[in-house]
XYZ file of C-alpha atoms in Angstrom:
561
model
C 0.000 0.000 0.000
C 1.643 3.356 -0.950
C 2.007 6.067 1.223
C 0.342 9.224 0.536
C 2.911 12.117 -0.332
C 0.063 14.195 2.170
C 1.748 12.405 4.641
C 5.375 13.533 4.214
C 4.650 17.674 5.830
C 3.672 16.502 9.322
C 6.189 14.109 9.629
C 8.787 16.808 8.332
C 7.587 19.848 10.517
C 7.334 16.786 14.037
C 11.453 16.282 12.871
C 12.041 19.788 12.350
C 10.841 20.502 15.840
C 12.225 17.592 17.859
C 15.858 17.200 16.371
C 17.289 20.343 17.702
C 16.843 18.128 21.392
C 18.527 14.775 20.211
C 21.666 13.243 19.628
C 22.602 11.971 16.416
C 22.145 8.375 17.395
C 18.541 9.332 19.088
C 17.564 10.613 16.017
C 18.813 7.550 14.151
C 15.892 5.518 16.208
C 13.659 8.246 16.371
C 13.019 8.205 12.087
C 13.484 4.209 12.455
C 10.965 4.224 14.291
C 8.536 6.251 12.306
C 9.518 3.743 9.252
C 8.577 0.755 10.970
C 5.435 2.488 11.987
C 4.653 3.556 8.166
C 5.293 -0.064 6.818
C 6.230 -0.658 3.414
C 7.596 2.661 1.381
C 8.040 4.039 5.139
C 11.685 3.871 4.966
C 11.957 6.409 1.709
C 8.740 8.783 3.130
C 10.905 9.568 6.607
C 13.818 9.883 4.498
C 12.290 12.638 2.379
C 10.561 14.374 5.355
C 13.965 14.425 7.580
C 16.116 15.130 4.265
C 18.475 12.226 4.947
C 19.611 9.404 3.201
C 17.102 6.211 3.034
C 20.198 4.255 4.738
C 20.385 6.470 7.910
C 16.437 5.344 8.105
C 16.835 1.773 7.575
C 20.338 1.653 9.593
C 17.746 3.268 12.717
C 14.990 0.848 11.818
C 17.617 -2.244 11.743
C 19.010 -1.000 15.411
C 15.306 -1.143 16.944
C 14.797 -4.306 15.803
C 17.767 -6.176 16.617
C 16.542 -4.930 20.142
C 19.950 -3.885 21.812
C 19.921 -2.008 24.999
C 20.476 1.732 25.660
C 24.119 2.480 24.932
C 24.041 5.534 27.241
C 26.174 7.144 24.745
C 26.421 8.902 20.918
C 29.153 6.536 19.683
C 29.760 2.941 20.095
C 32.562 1.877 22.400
C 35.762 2.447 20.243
C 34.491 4.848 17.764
C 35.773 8.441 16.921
C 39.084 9.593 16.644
C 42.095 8.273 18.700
C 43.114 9.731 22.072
C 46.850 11.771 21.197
C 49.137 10.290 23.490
C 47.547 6.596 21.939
C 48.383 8.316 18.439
C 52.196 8.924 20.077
C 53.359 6.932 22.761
C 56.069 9.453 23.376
C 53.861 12.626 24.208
C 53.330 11.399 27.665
C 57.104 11.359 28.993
C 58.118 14.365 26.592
C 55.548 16.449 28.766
C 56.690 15.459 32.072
C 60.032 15.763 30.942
C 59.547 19.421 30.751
C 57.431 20.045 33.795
C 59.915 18.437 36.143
C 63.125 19.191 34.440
C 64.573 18.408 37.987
C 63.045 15.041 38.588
C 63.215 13.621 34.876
C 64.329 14.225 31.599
C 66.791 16.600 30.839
C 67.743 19.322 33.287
C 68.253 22.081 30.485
C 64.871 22.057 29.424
C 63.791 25.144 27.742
C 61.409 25.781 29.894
C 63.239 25.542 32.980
C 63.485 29.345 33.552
C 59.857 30.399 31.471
C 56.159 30.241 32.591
C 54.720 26.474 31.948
C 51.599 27.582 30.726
C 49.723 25.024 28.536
C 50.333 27.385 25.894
C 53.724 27.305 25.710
C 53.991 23.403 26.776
C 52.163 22.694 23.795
C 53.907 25.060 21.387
C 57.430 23.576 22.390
C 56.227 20.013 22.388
C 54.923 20.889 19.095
C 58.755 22.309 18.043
C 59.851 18.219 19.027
C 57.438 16.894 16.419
C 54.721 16.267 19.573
C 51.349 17.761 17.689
C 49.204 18.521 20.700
C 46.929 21.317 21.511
C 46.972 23.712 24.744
C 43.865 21.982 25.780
C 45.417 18.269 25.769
C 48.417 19.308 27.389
C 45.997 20.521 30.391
C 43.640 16.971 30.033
C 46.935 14.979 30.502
C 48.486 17.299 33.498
C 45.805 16.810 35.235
C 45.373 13.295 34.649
C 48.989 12.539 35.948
C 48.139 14.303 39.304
C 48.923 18.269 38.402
C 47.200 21.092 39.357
C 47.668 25.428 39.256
C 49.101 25.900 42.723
C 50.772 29.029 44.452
C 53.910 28.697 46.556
C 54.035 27.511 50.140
C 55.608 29.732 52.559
C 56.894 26.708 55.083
C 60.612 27.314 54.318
C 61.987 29.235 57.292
C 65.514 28.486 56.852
C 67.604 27.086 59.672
C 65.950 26.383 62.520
C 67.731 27.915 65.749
C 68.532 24.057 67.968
C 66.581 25.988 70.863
C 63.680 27.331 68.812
C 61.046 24.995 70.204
C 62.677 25.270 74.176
C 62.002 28.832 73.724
C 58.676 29.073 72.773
C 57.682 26.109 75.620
C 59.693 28.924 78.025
C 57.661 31.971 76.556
C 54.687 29.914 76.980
C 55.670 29.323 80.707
C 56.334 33.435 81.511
C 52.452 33.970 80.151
C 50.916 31.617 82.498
C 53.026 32.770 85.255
C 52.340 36.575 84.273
C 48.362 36.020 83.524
C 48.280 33.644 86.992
C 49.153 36.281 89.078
C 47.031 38.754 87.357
C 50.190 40.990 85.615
C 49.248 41.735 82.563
C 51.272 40.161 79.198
C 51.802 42.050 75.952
C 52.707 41.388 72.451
C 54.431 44.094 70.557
C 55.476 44.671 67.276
C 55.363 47.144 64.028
C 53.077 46.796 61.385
C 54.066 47.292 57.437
C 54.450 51.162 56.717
C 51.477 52.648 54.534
C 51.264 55.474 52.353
C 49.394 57.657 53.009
C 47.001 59.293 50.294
C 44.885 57.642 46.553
C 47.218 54.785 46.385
C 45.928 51.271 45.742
C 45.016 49.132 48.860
C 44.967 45.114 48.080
C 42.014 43.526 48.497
C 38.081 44.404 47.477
C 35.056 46.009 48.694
C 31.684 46.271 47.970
C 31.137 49.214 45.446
C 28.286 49.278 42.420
C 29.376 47.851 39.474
C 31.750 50.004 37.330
C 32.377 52.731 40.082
C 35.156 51.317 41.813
C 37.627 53.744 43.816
C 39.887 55.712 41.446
C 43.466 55.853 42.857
C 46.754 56.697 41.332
C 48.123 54.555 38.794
C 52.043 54.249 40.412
C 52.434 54.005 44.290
C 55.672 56.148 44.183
C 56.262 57.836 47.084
C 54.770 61.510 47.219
C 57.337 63.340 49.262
C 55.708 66.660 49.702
C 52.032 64.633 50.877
C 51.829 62.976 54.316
C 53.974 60.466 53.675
C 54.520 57.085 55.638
C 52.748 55.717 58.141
C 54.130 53.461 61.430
C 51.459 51.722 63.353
C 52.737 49.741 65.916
C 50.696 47.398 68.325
C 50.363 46.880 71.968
C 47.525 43.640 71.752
C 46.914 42.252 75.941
C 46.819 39.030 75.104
C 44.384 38.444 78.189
C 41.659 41.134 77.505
C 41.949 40.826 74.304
C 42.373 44.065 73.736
C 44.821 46.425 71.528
C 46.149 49.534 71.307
C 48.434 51.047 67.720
C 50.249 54.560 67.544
C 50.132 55.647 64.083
C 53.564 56.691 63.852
C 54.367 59.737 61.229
C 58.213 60.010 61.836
C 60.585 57.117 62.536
C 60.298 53.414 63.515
C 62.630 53.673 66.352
C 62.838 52.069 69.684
C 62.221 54.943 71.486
C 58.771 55.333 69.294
C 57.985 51.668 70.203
C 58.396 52.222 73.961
C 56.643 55.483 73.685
C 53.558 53.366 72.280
C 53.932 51.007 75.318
C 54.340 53.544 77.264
C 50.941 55.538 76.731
C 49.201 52.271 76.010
C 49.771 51.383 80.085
C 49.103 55.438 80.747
C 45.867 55.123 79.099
C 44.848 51.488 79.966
C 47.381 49.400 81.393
C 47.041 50.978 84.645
C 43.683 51.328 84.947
C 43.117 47.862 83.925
C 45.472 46.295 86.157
C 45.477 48.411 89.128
C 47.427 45.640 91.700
C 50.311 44.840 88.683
C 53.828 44.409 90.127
C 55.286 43.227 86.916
C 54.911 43.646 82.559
C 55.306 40.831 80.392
C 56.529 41.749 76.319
C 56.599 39.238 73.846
C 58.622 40.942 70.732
C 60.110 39.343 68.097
C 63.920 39.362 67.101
C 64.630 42.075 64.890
C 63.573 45.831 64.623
C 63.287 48.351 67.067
C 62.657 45.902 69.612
C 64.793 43.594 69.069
C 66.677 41.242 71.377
C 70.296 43.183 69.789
C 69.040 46.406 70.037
C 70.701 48.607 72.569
C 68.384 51.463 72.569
C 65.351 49.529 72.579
C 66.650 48.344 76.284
C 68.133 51.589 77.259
C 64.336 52.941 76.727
C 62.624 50.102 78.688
C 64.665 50.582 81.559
C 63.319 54.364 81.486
C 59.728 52.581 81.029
C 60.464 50.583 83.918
C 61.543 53.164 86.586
C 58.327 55.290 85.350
C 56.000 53.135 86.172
C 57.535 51.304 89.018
C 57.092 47.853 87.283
C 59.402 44.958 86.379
C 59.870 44.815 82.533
C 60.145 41.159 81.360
C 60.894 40.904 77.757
C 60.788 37.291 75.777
C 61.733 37.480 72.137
C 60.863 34.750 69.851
C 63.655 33.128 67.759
C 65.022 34.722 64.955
C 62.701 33.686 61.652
C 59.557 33.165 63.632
C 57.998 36.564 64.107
C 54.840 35.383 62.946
C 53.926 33.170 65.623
C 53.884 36.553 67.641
C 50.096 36.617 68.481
C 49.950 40.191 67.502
C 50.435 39.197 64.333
C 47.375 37.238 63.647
C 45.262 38.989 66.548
C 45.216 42.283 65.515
C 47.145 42.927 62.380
C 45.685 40.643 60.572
C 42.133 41.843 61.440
C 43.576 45.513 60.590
C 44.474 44.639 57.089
C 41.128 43.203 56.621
C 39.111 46.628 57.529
C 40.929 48.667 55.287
C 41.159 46.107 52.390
C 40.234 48.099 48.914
C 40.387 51.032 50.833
C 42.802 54.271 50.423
C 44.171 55.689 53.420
C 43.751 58.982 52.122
C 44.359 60.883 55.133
C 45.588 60.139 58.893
C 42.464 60.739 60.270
C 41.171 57.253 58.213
C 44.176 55.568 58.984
C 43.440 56.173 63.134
C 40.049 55.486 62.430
C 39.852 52.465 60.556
C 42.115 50.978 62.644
C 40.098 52.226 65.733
C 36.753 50.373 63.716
C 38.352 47.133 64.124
C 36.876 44.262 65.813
C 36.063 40.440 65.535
C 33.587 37.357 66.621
C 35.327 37.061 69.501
C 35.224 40.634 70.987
C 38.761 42.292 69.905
C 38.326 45.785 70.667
C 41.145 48.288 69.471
C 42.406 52.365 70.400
C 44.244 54.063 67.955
C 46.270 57.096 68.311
C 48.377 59.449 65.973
C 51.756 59.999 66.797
C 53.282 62.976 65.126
C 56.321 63.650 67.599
C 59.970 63.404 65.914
C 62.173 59.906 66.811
C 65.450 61.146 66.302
C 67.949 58.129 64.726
C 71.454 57.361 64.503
C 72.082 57.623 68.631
C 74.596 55.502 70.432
C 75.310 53.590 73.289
C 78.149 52.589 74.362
C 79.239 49.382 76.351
C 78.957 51.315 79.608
C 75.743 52.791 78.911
C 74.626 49.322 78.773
C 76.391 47.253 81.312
C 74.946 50.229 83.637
C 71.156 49.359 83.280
C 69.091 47.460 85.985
C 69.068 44.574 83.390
C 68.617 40.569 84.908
C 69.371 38.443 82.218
C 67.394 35.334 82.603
C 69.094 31.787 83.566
C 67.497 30.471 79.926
C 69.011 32.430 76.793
C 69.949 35.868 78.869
C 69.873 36.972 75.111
C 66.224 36.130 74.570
C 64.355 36.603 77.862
C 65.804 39.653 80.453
C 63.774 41.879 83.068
C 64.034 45.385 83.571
C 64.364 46.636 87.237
C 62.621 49.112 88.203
C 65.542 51.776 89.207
C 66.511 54.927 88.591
C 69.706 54.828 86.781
C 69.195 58.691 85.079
C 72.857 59.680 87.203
C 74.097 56.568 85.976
C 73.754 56.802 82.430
C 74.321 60.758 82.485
C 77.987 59.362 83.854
C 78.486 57.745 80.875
C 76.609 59.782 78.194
C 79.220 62.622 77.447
C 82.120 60.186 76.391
C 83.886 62.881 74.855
C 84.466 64.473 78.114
C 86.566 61.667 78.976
C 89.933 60.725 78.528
C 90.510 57.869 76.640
C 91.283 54.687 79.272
C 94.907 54.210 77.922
C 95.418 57.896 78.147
C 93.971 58.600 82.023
C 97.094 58.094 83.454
C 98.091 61.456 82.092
C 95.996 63.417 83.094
C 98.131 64.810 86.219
C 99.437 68.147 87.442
C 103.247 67.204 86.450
C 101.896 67.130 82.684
C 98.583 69.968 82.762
C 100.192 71.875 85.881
C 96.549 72.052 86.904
C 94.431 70.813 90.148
C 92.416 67.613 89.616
C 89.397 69.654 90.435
C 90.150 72.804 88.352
C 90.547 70.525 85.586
C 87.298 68.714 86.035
C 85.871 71.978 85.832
C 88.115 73.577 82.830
C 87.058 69.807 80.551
C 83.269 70.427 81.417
C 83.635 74.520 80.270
C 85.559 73.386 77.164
C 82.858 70.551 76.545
C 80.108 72.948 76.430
C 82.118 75.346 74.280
C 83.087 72.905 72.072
C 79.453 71.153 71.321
C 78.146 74.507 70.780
C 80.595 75.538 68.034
C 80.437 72.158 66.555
C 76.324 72.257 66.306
C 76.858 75.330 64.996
C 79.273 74.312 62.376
C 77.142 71.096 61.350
C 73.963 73.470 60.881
C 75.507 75.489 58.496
C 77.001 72.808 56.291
C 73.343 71.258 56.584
C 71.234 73.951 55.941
C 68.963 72.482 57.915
C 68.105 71.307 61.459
C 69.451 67.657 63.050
C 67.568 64.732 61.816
C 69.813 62.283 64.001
C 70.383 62.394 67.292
C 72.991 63.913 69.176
C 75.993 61.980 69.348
C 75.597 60.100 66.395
C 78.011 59.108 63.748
C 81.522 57.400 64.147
C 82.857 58.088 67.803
C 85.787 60.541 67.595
C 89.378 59.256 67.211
C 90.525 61.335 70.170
C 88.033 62.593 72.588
C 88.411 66.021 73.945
C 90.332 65.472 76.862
C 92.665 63.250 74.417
C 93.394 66.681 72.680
C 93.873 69.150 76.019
C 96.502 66.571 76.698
C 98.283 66.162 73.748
C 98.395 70.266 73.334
C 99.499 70.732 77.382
C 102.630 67.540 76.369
C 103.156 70.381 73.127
C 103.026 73.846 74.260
C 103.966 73.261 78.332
C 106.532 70.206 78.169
C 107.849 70.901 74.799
C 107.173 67.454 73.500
C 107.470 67.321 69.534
C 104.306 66.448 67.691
C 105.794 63.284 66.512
C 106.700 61.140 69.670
C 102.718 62.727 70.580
C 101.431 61.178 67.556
C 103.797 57.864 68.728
C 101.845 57.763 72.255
C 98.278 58.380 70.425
C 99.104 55.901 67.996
C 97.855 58.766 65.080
C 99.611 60.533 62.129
C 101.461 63.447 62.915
C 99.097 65.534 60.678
C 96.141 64.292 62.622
C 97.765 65.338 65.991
C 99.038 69.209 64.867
C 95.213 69.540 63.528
C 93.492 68.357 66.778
C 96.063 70.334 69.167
C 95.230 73.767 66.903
C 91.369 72.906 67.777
C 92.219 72.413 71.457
C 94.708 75.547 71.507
C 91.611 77.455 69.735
C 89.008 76.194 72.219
C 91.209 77.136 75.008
C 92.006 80.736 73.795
C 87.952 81.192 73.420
C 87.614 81.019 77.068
C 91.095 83.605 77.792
C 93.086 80.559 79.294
C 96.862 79.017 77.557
C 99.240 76.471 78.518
C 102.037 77.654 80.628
C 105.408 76.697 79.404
C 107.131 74.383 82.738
C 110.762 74.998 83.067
C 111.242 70.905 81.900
C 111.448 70.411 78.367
C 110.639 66.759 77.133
C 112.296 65.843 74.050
C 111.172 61.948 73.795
C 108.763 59.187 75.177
C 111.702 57.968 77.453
C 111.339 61.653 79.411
C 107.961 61.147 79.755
C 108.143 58.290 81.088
C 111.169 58.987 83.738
C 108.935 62.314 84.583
C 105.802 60.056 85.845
C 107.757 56.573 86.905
C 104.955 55.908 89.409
C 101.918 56.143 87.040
C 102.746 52.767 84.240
C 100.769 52.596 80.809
C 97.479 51.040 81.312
C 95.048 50.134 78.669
C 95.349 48.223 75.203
C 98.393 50.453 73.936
C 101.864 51.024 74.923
C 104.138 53.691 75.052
C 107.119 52.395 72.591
C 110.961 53.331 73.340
C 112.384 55.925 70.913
C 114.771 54.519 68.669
């Protein structure tokens, strides 16, 4: 029975409308169907409606009837085209080859120093007769177990053989300190910020396509506000922190200065019966556990507030396991992520707007006082603090005594009043014909003279006011009472400028400059040497003329030849 051609539009517009859904297989069965549901002739009418060949039809209609079950797929097992690394056996290792030039293959790979992007993997495996596309090259990395991954900062470099005692110590001093009700603080400076429209890391919520314009460099913009310095006072048992926003210096005098009206502002009032402060620092930077100063200014902290000053410094290389680290900074960073600190009032405020979960409450304050840098103390500056090393690593853990040690240190501050230690022995009436006391009292005239005209001096080859503090710089090669005594052995015993430069161990250029500055500075106060009626003509004189005062001190006085 033939088929009416009438029939052929429906069953072309029901194909038209359903084929856009199936597979090519599904659509196989799908006209096979129809065919077998036409009968005889059915095979050519579907073949016309769905514009395919008759054998597509009867290949669909043979499929149904053989009665095999759902494939679950387009293609029968085996069919398309081969995988590449089946196609060559030798893509495969060639790959690894070049993305662990250190494990396998060869170790000058050209990749070894360029970015391994699938890109250029398949490009040069391409170059070595490999034909593979970017794509692949990704398919078979991450079949062999790779993946994009960032570094891992775990790497800290040699680990210090007492690293882990220390930390079980420092862990000891809190419970002690929180036990008793002291309180315990962790210390340290945060990352400078500039301050103004540069480009904060990080993202906020803004509409979409007004994000916050800032400047397209983050060079430093000397004549805006500059830096900022916060550094952090976080009470590790309340929980609590405090940050100066520092505009000058990070110095150790700025860091105790934070400390210092963090316990003026709270300390005190929060721990009313304390008898003792615990620090936790870490190892480096202005409160470091090498850092003279930063000592020098806790022992002031100490007799201030009456308290014992325990300090306990992590290892070197392990700063950030300094809970003020990821306490407070870390929560810092996150309040003013995508946002410029255009100003120091947003710095002190954001900072101020911090908080967590777990009830971290924060005080900011700005700091705008000067930290002067490049001071100096010397070995008996230090050895004359109130300082108690600690039985375990003295270096690491010391407390502060509270003492006043102002007259102390004042004794050893103006070095350059002092004779040098292997030059004190001359300082005696038979060489100065003076008094001990009137020449305590002529050194301490000169010394005032002396810094005055030498401030003076420095100012005007400046142009400017100090930036460092006083004192700093090399130490002088002769102090001042080295150069009263070296004139007095010139124009009062007649001793010649070279056996002086023998005894001071200097050229004889450097010792006729230094006495002209010390005959100067004498004249400006209306005193001069008196020539004595002995006249010393060697080192051998000198040394007959004071036989009951030996040389003492690193150098000795050598025998003229």
């Amino acid at each position: 029975m033939a088929i009416p051609e009438a029939a052929i539009d429906p069953l072309a517009a029901k194909f038209q409308a359903v084929f856009p859904h199936l597979d090519e297989r599904q659509r196989r069965l799908v006209m096979g169907a129809e065919a077998l549901s036409l009968g005889h002739g059915g095979i050519r009418v579907v073949a016309r409606a769905a514009g395919v060949r008759e054998g597509t039809v009867s290949r669909g209609a043979a499929e149904l009837e053989a009665g095999e079950a759902p494939l679950g797929r387009v293609r029968r097992p085996g069919g398309g085209r081969k995988r590449a690394v089946e196609v060559d056996p030798g893509l495969r290792p060639a790959l690894l080859a070049m993305v662990e030039p250190d494990l396998r293959g060869d170790p000058m790979s050209p990749l070894r120093w360029t970015t391994k992007s699938t890109r250029r993997l398949a490009a040069e495996l391409t170059a070595q007769g490999h034909k593979v596309s970017a794509d692949t090259v990704g398919d078979l990395l991450r079949e062999e177990g790779f993946s994009l991954q960032g570094n891992s900062r775990v790497l800290e470099g040699a680990d210090h053989p007492d690293r882990d005692a220390q930390f079980r110590y420092i862990n000891d001093q809190v419970k002690a300190h929180q036990a008793s009700g002291d309180p315990v603080v962790s210390v340290d400076a945060k990352k400078k910020e500039q301050v103004g429209e540069f480009h904060m890391a990080g993202r906020e919520w803004q509409r979409r396509g007004t994000p916050v314009k800032v400047r397209s460099h983050d060079f430093l913009d000397r004549s805006g506000a500059g830096l900022v310095i916060p550094y952090g006072v976080y009470d590790l048992t309340e929980n609590t922190g405090w940050v100066g926003v520092g505009t000058d210096h990070d110095t150790a005098a700025f860091a105790v200065a934070t400390i210092r009206r963090w316990w003026q502002a709270v300390g005190q009032h929060t721990y009313p019966g304390a008898r003792r402060l615990l620090i936790t620092a870490d190892a480096g930077g202005s409160n470091g556990y090498r850092t003279r100063a930063w000592k020098v200014e806790l022992a002031k902290l100490a007799g201030e507030i009456g308290l014992e000053v325990t300090v306990c410094h992590f290892p070197p290389g392990t700063s950030k396991w300094n809970r003020i680290e990821h306490r407070l900074f870390s929560q810092i960073t996150l309040s003013w992520r995508g946002r410029p600190l255009t100003s120091h009032e947003v710095v002190v405020n954001t900072i101020a707007s911090t908080t967590t979960r777990a009830g971290l409450r924060v005080r900011a304050e700005l700091d705008t006082a000067a930290y002067a840098t490049g001071g100096r103390i010397s070995n008996a500056q230090l050895q004359a603090l109130p300082l108690r090393p600690h039985d375990w690593h003295g270096d690491w853990n010391y407390t502060l005594l509270p003492q006043q040690f102002e007259q102390v240190m004042a004794q050893h501050t103006k070095l350059f009043d002092q004779p040098s230690p292997e030059f004190a022995w001359l300082c005696v009436p038979k060489v100065t014909g003076i008094e001990p006391d009137q020449w305590a009292t002529l050194v301490r005239a000169l010394g005032a003279v002396h810094e005055d005209q030498r401030e003076t001096q420095l100012h005007q080859r400046r142009g400017h006011a100090r930036k460092t503090a006083t004192g700093g710089g090399r130490p002088p090669r002769l102090t001042l009472v080295d150069r009263l005594i070296a004139l007095f052995l010139h124009d009062r015993l007649g001793l010649p400028q070279t056996q002086i430069a023998r005894l001071f161990h200097a050229a004889p250029q450097t010792i006729s400059i230094r006495i002209g500055e010390a005959r100067k500075l004498l004249e400006s106060i209306g005193q001069r040497p008196r020539p004595a009626a002995m006249r010393l003509r060697s080192l051998d004189e000198l040394r007959e003329l004071l036989p009951d005062r030996p040389v003492t001190g690193r150098r000795k006085i050598k025998k003229a030849s």
